[in-house]
Short mmCIF file of C-alpha atoms in Angstrom, two decimals:
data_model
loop_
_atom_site.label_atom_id
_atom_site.label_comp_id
_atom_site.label_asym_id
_atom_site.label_seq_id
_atom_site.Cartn_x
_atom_site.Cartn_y
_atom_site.Cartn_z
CA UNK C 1 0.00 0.00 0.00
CA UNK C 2 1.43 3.30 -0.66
CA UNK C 3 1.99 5.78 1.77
CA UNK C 4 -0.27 8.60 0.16
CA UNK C 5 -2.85 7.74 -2.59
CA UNK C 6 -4.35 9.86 -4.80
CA UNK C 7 -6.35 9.77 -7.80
CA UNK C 8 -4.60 10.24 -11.05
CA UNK C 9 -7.30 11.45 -12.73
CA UNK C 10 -7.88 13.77 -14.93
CA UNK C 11 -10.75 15.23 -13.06
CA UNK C 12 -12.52 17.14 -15.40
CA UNK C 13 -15.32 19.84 -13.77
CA UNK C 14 -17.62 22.32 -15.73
CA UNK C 15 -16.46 26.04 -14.68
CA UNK C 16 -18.23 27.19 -11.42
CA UNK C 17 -18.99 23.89 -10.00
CA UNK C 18 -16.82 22.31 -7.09
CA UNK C 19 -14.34 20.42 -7.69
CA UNK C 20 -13.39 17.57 -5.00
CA UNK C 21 -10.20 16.14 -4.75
CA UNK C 22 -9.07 13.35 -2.35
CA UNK C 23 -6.35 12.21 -0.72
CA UNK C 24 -6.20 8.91 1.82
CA UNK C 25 -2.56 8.19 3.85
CA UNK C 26 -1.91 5.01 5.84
CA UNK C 27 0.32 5.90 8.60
CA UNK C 28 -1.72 7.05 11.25
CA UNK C 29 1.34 9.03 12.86
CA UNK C 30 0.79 11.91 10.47
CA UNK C 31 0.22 14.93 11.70
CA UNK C 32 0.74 17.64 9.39
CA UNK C 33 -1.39 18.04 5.77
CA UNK C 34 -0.47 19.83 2.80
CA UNK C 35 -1.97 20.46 -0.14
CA UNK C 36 0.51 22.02 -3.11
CA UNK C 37 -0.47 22.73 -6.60
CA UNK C 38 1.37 22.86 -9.64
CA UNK C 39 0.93 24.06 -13.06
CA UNK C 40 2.19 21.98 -15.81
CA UNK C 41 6.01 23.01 -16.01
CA UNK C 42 6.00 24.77 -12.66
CA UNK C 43 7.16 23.84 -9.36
CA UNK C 44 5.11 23.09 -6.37
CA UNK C 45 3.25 25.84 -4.84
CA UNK C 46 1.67 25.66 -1.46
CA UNK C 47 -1.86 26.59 -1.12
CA UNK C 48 -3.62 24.72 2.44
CA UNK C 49 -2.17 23.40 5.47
CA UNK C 50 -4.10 21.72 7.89
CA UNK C 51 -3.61 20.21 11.54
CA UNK C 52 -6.33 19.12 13.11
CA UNK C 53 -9.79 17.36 12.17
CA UNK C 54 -12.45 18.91 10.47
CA UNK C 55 -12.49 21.90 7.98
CA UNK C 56 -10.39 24.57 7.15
CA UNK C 57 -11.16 27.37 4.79
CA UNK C 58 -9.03 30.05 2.58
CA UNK C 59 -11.37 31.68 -0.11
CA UNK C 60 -12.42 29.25 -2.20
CA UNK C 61 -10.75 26.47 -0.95
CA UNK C 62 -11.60 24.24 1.88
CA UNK C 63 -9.43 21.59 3.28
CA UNK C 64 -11.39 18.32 4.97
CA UNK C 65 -8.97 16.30 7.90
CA UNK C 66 -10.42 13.06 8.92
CA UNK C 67 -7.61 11.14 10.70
CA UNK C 68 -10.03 8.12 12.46
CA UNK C 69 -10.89 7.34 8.35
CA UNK C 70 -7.37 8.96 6.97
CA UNK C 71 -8.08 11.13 4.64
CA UNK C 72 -7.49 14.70 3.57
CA UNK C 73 -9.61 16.09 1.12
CA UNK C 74 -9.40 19.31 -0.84
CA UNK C 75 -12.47 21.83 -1.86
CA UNK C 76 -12.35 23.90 -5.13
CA UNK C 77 -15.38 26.40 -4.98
CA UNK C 78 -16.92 28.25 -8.33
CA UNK C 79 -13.91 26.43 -9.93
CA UNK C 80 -11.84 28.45 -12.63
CA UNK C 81 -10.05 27.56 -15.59
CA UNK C 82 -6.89 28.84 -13.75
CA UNK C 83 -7.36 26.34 -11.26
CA UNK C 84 -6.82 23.63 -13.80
CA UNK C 85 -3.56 22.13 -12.20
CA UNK C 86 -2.03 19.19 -10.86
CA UNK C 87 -2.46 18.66 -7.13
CA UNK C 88 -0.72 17.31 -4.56
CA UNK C 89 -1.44 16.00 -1.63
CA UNK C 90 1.60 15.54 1.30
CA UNK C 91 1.87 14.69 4.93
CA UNK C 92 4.58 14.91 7.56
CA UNK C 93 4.39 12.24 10.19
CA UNK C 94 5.95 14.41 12.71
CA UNK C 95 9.13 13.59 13.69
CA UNK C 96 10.34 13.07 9.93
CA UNK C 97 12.52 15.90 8.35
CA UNK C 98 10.50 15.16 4.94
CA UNK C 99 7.23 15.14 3.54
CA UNK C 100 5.48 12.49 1.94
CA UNK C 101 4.08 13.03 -1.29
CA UNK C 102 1.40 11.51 -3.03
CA UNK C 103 1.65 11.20 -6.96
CA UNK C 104 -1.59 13.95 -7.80
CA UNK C 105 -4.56 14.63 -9.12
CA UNK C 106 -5.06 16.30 -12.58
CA UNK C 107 -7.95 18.89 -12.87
CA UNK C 108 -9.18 20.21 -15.63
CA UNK C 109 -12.00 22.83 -15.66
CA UNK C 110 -13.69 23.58 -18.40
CA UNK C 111 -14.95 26.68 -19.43
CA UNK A 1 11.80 39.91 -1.40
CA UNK A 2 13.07 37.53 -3.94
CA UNK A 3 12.08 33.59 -4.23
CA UNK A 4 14.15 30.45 -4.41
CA UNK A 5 16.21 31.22 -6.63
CA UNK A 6 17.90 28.04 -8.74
CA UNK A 7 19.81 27.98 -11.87
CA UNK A 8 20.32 26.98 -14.58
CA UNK A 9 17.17 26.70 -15.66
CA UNK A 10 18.14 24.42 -18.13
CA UNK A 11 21.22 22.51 -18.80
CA UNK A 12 21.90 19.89 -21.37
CA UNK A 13 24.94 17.66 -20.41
CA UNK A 14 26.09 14.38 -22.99
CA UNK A 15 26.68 11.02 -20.84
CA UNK A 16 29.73 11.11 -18.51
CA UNK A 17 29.45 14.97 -18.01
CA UNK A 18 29.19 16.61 -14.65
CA UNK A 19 25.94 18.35 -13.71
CA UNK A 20 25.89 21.31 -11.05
CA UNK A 21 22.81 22.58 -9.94
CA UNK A 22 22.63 25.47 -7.67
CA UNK A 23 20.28 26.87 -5.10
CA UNK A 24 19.78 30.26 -3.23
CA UNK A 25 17.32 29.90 -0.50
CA UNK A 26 14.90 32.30 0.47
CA UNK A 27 16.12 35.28 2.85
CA UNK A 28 16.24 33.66 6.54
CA UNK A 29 15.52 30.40 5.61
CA UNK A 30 18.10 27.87 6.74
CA UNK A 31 16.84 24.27 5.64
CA UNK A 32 16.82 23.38 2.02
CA UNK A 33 15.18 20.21 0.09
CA UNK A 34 16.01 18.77 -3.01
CA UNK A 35 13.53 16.71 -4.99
CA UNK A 36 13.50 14.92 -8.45
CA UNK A 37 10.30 15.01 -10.63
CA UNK A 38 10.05 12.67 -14.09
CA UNK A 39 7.32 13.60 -16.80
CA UNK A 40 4.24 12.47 -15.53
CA UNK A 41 5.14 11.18 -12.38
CA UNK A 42 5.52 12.55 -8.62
CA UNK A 43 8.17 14.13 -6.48
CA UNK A 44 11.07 12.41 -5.07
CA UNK A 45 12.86 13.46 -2.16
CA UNK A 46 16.31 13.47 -2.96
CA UNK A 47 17.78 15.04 0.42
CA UNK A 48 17.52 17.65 3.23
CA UNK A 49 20.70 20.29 4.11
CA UNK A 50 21.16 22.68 6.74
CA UNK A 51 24.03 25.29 6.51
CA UNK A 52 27.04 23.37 6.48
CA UNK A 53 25.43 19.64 7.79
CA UNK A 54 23.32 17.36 5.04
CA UNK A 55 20.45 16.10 7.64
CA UNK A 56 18.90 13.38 5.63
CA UNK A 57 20.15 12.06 2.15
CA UNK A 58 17.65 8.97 2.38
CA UNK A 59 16.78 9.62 -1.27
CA UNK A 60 20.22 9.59 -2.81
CA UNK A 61 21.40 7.28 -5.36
CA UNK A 62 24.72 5.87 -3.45
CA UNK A 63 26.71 6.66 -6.47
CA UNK A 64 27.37 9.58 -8.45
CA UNK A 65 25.15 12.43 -6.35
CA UNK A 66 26.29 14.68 -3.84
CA UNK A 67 25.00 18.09 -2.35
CA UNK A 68 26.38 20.08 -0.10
CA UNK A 69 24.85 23.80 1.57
CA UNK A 70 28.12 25.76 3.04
CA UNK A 71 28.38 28.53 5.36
CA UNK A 72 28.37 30.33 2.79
CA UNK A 73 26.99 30.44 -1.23
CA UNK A 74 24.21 28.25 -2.35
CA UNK A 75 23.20 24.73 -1.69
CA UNK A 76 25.04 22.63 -4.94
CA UNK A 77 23.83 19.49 -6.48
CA UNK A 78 26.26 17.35 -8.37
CA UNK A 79 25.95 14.50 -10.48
CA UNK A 80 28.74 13.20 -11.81
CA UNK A 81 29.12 10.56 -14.83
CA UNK A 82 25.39 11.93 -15.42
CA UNK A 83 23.24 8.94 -17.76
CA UNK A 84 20.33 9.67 -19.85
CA UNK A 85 18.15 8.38 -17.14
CA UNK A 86 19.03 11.18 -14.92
CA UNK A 87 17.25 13.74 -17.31
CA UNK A 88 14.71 15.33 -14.62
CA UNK A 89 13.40 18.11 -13.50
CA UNK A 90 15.49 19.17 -10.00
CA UNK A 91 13.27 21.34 -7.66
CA UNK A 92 14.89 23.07 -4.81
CA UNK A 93 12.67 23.89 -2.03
CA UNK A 94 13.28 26.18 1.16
CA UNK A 95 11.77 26.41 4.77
CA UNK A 96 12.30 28.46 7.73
CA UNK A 97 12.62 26.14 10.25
CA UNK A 98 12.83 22.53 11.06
CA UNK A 99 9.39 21.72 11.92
CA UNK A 100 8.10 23.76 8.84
CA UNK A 101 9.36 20.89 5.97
CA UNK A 102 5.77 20.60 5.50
CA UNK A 103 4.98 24.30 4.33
CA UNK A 104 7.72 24.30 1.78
CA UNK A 105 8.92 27.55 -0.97
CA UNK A 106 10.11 25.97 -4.23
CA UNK A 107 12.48 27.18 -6.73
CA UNK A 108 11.88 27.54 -10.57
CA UNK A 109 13.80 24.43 -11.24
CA UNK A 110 16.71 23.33 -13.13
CA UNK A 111 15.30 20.97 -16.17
CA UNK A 112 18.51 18.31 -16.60
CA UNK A 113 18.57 16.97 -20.67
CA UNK A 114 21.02 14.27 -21.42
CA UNK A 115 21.69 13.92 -24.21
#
């Protein structure tokens, strides 16, 4: 089983609607959740943290922590073609020095 | 207040070259990552520095890589003898402190060809 798992996609939304992307983990030491995104030829850019169960919101984006079912989960509202992107999901189990990175989630919203 | 600054950008080496990558940190921050990324395919830790001490190199090849960070200048990664399957984009990555290697400021990249 892989340490972070996340659906390849592409995910492909209409422009406006939410767009849902999910991440599940299996160590159950992790502590710290990040969500990154990153334009095709781009480096990673860092757009939600979150610590602690439940939801966290930033504009339109919303970042879900449940740690009993291990999964983070990431909220696009009134999505935009600009937030067509990879994303990636990564944790940090606490006492590493590194984060664990899942492999992403292609969205594509269409206008 | 300027970025993470890497370069080159690009560099195009032929097979048994030496590749240098370089890596300027942002302004007060001390730790610095190195990842790997292939096409279509995710990031791979490579190895964590602090000024002047590598912390983790868990996701080194054995052979052939290096980095270092000094005291002073910006963090270098080497690759000598490079092979074509070390073409790669090589993202450098910054934090302020050591419990921040979660919330991360990337560099630009340096896009490795060989040829």
């Amino acid at each position: 089983q892989k340490e972070v798992e996340q659906n390849s996609g592409p995910l492909s939304v209409p422009e406006g609607a939410i767009a849902s992307l999910n991440c599940t983990y299996s160590d159950r030491g992790s502590q710290s959740f990040f969500w990154y995104r990153q334009y095709s030829g781009k480096s990673p850019e860092l757009i939600m943290s979150i610590y602690s169960n439940g939801d966290k919101e930033d504009g339109r984006f919303t970042a879900q922590l449940n740690k009993a079912s291990q999964y983070v989960s990431l909220l696009i509202r009134d999505s935009q073609p600009s937030d067509s992107a990879t994303y990636l999901c990564a944790l940090n189990a606490g006492n590493n020095r590194k984060l664990i990175w899942g492999l992403g989630t292609s969205l594509a919203v269409n206008p | 207040n300027a970025g993470v600054m890497q370069n080159p950008r690009h560099l195009v080496r032929r097979r048994g070259q030496e590749a240098r990558l370089r890596c300027s940190p942002m302004k007060g921050h001390s730790h610095v990552y190195w990842y790997r990324q292939l096409p279509e395919e995710g990031l791979k830790f490579m190895v964590y520095l602090q000024k002047e001490n590598i912390i983790d190199e868990s996701g080194m090849p054995k052979e052939r890589f290096s980095a270092e960070f000094p005291k002073e200048g910006p963090s270098i990664l080497r690759i000598q003898q490079v092979v074509r399957g070390d073409s790669a984009a090589y993202f450098c990555a910054s934090s302020p402190r050591q419990d921040g290697a979660g919330e991360l400021f990337f560099g630009e990249g340096s896009r490795l060809t060989v040829l």
